[in-house]
CSV table of C-alpha atoms (C1' of nucleotides) in Angstrom, one decimal:
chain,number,residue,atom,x,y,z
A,980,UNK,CA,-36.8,-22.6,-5.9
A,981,UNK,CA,-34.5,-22.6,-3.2
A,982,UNK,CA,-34.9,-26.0,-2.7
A,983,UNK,CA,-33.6,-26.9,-5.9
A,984,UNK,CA,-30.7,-24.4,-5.7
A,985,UNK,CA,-30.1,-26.9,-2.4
A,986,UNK,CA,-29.9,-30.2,-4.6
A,987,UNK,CA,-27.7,-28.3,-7.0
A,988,UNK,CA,-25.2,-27.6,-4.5
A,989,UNK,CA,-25.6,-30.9,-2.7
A,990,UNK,CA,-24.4,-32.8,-5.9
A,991,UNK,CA,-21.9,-30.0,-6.8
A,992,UNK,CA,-20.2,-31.3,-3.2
A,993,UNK,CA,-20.7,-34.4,-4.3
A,994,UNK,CA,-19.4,-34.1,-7.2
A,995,UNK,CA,-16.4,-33.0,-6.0
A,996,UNK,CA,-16.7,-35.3,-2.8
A,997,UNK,CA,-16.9,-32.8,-0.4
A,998,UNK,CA,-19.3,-33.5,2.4
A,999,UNK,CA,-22.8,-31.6,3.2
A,1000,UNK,CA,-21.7,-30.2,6.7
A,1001,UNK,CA,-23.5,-28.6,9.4
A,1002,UNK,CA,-21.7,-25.2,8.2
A,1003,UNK,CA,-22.2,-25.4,4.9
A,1004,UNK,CA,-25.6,-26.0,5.4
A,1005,UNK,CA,-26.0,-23.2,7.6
A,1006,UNK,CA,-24.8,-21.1,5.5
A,1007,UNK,CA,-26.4,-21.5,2.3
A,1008,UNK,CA,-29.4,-21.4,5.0
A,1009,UNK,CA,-28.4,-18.2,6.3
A,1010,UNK,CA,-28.2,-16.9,2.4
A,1011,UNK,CA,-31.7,-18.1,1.7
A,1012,UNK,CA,-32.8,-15.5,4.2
A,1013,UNK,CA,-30.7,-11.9,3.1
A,1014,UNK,CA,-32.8,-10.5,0.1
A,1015,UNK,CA,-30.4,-7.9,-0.9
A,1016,UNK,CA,-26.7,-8.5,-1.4
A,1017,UNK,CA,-24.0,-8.8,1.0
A,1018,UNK,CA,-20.2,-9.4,2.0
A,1019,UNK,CA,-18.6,-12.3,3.4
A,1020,UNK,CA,-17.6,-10.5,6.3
A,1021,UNK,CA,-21.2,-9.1,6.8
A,1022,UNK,CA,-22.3,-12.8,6.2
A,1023,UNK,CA,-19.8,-13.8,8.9
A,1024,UNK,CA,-21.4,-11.0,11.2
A,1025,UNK,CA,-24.9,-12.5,11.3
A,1026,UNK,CA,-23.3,-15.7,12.6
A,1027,UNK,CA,-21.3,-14.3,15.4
A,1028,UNK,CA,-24.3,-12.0,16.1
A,1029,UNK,CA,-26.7,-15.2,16.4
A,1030,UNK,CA,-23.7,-16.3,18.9
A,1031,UNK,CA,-23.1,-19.5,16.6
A,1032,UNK,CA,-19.0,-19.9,15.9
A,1033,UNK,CA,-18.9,-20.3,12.5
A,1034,UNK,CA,-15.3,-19.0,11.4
A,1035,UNK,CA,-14.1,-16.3,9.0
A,1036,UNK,CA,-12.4,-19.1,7.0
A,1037,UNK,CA,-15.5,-21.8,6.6
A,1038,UNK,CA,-17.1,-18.5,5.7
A,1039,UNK,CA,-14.7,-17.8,2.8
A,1040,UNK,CA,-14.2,-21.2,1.6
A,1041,UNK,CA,-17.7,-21.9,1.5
A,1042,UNK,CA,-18.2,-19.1,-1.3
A,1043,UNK,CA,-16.4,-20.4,-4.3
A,1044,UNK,CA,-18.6,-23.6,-3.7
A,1045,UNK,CA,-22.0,-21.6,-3.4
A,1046,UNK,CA,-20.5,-19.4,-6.7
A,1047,UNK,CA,-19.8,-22.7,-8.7
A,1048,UNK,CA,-23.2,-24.5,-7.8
A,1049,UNK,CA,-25.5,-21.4,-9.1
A,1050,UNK,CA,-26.3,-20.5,-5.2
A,1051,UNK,CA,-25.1,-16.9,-5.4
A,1052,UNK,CA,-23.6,-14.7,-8.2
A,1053,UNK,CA,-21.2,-11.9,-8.0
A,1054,UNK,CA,-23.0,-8.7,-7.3
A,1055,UNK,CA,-22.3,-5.0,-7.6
A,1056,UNK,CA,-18.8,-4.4,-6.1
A,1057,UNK,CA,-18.3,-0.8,-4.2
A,1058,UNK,CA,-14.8,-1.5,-5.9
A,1059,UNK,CA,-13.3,-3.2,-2.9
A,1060,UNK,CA,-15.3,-5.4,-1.5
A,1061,UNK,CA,-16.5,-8.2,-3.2
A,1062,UNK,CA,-20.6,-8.3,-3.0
A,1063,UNK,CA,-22.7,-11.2,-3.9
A,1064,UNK,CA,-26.6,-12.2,-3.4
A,1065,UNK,CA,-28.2,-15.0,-4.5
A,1066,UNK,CA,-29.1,-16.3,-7.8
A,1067,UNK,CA,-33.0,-17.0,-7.4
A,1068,UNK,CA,-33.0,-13.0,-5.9
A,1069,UNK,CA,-34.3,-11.2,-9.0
A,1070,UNK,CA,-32.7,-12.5,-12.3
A,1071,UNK,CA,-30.0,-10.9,-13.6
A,1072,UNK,CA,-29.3,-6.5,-13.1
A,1073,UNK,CA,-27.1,-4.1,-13.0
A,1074,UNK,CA,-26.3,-1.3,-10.5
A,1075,UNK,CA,-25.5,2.4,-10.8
A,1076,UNK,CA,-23.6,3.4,-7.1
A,1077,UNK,CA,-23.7,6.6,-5.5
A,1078,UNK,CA,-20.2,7.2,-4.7
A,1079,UNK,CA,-21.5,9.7,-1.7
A,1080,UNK,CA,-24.1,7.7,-0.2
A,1081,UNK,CA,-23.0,4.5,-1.4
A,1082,UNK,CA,-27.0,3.8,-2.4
A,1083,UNK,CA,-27.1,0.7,-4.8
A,1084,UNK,CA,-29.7,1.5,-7.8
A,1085,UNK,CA,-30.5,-1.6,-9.9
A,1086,UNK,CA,-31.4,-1.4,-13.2
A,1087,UNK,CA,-32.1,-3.9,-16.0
A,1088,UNK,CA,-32.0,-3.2,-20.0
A,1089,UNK,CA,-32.3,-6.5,-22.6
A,1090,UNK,CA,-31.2,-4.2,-25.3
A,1091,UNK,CA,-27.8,-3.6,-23.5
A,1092,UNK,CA,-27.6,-7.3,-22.9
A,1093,UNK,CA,-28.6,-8.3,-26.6
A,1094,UNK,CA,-25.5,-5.8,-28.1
A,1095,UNK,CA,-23.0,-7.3,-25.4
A,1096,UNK,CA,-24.2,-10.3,-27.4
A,1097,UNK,CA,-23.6,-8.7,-30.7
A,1098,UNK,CA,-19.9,-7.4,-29.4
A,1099,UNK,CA,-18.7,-10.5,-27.9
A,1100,UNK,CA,-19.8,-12.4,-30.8
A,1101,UNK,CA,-18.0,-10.3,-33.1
A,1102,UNK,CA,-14.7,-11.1,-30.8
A,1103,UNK,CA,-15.6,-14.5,-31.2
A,1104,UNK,CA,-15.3,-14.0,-27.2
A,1105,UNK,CA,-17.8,-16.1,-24.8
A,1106,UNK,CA,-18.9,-14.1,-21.9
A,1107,UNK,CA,-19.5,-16.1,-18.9
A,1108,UNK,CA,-20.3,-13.4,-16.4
A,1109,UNK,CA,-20.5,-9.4,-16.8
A,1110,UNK,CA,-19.9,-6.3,-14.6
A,1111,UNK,CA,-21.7,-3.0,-15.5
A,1112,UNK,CA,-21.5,-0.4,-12.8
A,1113,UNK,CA,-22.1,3.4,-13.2
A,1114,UNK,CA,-20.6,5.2,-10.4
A,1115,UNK,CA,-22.4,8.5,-10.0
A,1116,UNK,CA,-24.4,10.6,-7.7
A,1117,UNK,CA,-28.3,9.8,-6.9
A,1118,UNK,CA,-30.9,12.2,-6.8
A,1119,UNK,CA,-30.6,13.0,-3.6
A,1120,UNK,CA,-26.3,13.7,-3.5
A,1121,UNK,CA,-26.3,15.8,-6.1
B,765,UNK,CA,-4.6,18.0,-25.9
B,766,UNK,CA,-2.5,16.8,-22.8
B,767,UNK,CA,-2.0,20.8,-22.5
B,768,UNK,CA,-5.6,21.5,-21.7
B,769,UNK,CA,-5.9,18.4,-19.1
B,770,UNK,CA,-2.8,20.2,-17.8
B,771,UNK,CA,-4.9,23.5,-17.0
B,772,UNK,CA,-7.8,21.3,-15.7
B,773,UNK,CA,-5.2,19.7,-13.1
B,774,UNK,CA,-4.1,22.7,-12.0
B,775,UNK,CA,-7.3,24.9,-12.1
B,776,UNK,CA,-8.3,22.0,-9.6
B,777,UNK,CA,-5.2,22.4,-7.3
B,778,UNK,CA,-5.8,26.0,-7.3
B,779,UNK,CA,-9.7,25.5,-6.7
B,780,UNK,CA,-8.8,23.3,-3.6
B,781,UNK,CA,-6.2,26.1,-2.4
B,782,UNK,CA,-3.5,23.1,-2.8
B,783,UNK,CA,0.1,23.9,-5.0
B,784,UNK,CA,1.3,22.8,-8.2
B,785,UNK,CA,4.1,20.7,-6.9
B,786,UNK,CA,7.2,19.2,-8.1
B,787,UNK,CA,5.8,16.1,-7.4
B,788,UNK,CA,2.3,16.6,-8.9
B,789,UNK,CA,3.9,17.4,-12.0
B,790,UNK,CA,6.1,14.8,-12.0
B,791,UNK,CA,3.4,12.6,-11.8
B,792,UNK,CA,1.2,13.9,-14.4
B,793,UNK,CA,4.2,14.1,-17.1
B,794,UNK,CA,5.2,10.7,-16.4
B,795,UNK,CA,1.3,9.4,-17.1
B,796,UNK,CA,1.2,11.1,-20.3
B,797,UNK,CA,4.0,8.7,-21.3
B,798,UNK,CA,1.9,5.9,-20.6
B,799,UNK,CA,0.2,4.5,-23.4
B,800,UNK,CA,-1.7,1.6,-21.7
B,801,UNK,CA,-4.1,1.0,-18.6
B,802,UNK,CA,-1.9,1.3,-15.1
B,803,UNK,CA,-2.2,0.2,-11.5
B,804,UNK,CA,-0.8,3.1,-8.6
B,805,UNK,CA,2.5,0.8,-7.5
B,806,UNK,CA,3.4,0.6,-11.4
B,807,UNK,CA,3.5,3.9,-11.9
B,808,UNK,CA,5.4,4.2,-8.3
B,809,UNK,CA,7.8,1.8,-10.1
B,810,UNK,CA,8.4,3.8,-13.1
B,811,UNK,CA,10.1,6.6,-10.9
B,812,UNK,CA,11.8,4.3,-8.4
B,813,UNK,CA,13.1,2.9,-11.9
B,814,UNK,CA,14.1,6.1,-12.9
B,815,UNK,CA,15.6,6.7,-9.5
B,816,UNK,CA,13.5,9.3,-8.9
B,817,UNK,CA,12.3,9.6,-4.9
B,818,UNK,CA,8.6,10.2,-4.9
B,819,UNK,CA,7.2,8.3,-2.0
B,820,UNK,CA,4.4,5.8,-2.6
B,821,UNK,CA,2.1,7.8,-0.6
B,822,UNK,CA,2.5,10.8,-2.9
B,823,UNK,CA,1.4,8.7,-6.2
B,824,UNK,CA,-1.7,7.6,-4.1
B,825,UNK,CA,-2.3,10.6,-2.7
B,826,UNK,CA,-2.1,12.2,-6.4
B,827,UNK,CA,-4.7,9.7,-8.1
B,828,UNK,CA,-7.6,11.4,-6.6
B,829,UNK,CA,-6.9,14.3,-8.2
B,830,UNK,CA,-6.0,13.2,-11.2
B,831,UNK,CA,-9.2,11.9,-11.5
B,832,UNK,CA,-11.6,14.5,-10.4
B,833,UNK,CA,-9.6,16.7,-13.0
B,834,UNK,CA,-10.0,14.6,-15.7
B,835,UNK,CA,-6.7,13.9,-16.7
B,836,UNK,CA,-7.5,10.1,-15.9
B,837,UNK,CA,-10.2,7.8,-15.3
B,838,UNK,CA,-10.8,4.4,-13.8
B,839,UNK,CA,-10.2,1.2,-16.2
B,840,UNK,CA,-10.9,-2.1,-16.5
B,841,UNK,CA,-9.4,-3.8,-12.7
B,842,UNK,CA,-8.7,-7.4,-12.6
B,843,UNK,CA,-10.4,-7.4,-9.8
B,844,UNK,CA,-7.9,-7.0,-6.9
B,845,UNK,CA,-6.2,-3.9,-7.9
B,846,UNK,CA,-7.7,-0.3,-9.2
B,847,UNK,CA,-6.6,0.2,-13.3
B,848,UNK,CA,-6.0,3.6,-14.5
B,849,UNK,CA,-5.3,5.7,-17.8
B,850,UNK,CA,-5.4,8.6,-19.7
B,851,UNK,CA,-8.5,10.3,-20.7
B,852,UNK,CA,-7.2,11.3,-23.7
B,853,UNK,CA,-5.9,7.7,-24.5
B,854,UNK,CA,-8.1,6.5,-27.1
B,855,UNK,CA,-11.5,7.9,-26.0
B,856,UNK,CA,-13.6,5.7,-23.5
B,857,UNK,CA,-13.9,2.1,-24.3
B,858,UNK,CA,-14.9,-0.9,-22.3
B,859,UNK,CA,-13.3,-4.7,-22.0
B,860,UNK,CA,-13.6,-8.1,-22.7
B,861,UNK,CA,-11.3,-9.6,-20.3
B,862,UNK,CA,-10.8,-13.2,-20.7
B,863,UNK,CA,-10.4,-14.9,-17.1
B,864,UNK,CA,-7.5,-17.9,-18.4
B,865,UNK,CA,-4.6,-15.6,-20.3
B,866,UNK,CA,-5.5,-12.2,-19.1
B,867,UNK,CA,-6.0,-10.9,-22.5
B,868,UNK,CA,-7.9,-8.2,-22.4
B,869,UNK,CA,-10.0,-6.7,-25.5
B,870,UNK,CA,-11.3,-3.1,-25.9
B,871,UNK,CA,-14.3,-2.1,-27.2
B,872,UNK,CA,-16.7,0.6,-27.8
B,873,UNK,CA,-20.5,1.0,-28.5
B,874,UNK,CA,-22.2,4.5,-29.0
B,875,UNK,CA,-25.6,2.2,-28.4
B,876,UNK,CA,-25.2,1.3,-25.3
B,877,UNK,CA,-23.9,4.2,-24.6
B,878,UNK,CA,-26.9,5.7,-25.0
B,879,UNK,CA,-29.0,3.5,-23.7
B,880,UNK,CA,-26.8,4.3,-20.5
B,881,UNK,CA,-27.9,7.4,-20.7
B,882,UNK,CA,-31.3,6.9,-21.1
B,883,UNK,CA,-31.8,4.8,-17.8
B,884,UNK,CA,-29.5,7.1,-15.7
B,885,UNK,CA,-31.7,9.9,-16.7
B,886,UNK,CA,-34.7,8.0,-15.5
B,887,UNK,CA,-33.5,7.5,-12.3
B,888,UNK,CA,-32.7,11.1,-12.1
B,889,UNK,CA,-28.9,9.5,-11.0
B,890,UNK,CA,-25.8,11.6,-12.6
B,891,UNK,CA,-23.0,9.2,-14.0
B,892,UNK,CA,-19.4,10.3,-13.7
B,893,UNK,CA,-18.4,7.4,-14.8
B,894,UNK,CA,-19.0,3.5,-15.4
B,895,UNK,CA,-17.4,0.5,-15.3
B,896,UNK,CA,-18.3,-2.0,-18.1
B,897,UNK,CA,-16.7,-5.8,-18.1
B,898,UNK,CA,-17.3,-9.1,-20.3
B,899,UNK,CA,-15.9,-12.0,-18.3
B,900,UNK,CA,-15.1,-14.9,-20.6
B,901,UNK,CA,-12.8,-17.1,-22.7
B,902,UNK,CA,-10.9,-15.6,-25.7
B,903,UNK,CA,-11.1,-17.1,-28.7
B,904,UNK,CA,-7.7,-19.1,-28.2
B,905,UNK,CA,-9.0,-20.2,-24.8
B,906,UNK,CA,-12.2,-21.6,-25.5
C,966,DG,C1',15.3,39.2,6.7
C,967,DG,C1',12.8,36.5,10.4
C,968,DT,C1',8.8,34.3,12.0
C,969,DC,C1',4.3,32.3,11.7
C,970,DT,C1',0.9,29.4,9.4
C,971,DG,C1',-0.4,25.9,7.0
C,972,DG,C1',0.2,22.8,2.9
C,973,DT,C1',3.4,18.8,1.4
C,974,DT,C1',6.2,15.0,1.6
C,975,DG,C1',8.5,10.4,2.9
C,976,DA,C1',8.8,6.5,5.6
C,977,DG,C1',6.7,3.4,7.8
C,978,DA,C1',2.7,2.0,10.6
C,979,DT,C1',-1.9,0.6,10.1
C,980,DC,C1',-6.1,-0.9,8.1
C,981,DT,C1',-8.9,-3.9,5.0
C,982,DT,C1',-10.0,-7.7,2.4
C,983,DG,C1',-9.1,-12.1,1.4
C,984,DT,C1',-6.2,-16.4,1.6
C,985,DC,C1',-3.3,-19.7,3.8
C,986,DT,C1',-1.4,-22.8,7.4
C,987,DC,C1',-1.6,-26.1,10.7
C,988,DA,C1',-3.1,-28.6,14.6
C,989,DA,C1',-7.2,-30.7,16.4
C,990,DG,C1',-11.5,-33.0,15.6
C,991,DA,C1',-14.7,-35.7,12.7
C,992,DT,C1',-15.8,-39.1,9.2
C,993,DT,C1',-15.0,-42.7,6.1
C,994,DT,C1',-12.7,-46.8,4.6
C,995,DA,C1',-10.3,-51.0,5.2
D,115,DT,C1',-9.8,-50.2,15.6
D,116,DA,C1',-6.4,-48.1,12.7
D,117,DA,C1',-5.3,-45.4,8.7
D,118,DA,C1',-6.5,-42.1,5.6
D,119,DT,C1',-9.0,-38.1,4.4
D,120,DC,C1',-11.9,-34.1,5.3
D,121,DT,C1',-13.1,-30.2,7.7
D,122,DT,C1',-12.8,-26.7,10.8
D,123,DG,C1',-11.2,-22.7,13.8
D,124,DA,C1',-7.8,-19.5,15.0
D,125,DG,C1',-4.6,-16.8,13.8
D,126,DA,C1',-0.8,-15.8,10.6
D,127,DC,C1',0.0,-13.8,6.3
D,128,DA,C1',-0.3,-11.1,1.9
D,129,DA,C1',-1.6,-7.5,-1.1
D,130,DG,C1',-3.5,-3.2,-1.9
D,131,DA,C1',-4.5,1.1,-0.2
D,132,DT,C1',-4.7,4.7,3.4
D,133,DC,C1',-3.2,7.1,7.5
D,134,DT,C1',0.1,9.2,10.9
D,135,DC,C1',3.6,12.2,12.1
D,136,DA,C1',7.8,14.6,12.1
D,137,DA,C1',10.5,17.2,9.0
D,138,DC,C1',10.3,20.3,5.3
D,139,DC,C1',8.9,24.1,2.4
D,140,DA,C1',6.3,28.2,0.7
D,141,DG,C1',3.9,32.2,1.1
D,142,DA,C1',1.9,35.9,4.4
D,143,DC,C1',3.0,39.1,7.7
D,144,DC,C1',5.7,41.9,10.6
DNA sequence: GGTCTGGTTGAGATCTTGTCTCAAGATTTA
DNA sequence: TAAATCTTGAGACAAGATCTCAACCAGACC
């Protein structure tokens, strides 16, 4: 699985004749091993903690790439951070956030999915990507 | 309508032992003149326009509380910056947003709605509010 | 009225997130 | 090997939002 995620980014460099680096392959490496979602800076963190100088930039650019290829998708957002976690994770989901204790809930619901469908058909819009958050407290906050 | 949200705002102020300012009015009679979504710094603008001096601060200091009152709620972002309007606009609705020309398309769905509902409930997690995006092309941009 | 206490404001400093610049190093091509 | 092109790291920069702090104002109390 993650192996061909790997050859679809490879030839997405390729594609764009970019060249398979050390750092780029350390960090789609690095991905392969976080199981929840993260933030490029907290991505960043695990490097510098591991002592190995990757910068804050390679970091950065490196995500668009890993976005384009399939790698990772666009996660729940806290609304300012951007948040991602890789595509092979758990299929798609959404997330309700506790606004208190900032606990991420996922949730998943094909009859929501299937009358986005119906919606954006009716627009004669094509949805590429989607963002449903509820914002909220959890069990415990309330 | 904008009369009741008026006594919510201010029941809140007086709940939170804080005053009905000059300023907090100000701000709350110049978003009932706003008919569309709005970002903090445009509404800062509007008075600056008008050659009013309320600081910047102010107007983000005042957003909180218009939104735990009621009188507005979180809209679709573009990503970057936090979107705002009126509760009372047009009754909550959700957006297609298409990622080349900006356009941005409202819609509505009592369904899904529900169905939001439904899985908050299960989760025992209490919604104030959500945040529902389509990414895509437009018609014209496909 | 005068004073005390504490909320409120404006201006600008600061923080956060993310992007950009540019010089230096690496790689590929000729 | 030289030229051209990529890539990187470090830090500058930008945008959005929040925080600080001195000055101000309003109500409570004497």
């Amino acid at each position: 699985m993650a192996h061909r995620l790997k050859e679809q980014y490879k030839e997405l460099l390729d594609k764009k004749g970019l060249t398979y680096t050390f750092e780029r392959k350390r960090i789609f490496e690095e991905i392969q091993k976080i199981s929840v979602h993260f933030h490029v800076d907290g991505l960043y963190d695990r490097f510098k903690k591991q002592g190995e100088r990757i910068s804050r930039a390679t970091v950065y650019r490196t995500i668009p790439l890993l976005l384009e290829s399939g790698v990772i998708q666009k996660s729940a957002g806290n609304g300012k951070r951007d948040f991602f976690e890789k595509t092979n994770a758990k299929g798609h989901h959404d997330h309700m956030i506790c606004v208190k204790c900032e606990k991420i809930i996922e949730f998943h619901n094909e009859k929501i999915e299937a009358l986005q469908d119906e919606i954006s058909k009716h627009h004669k819009f094509k949805v590429t990507f989607h963002d449903h958050r509820l914002f909220g407290y959890c069990q415990k906050c309330q």
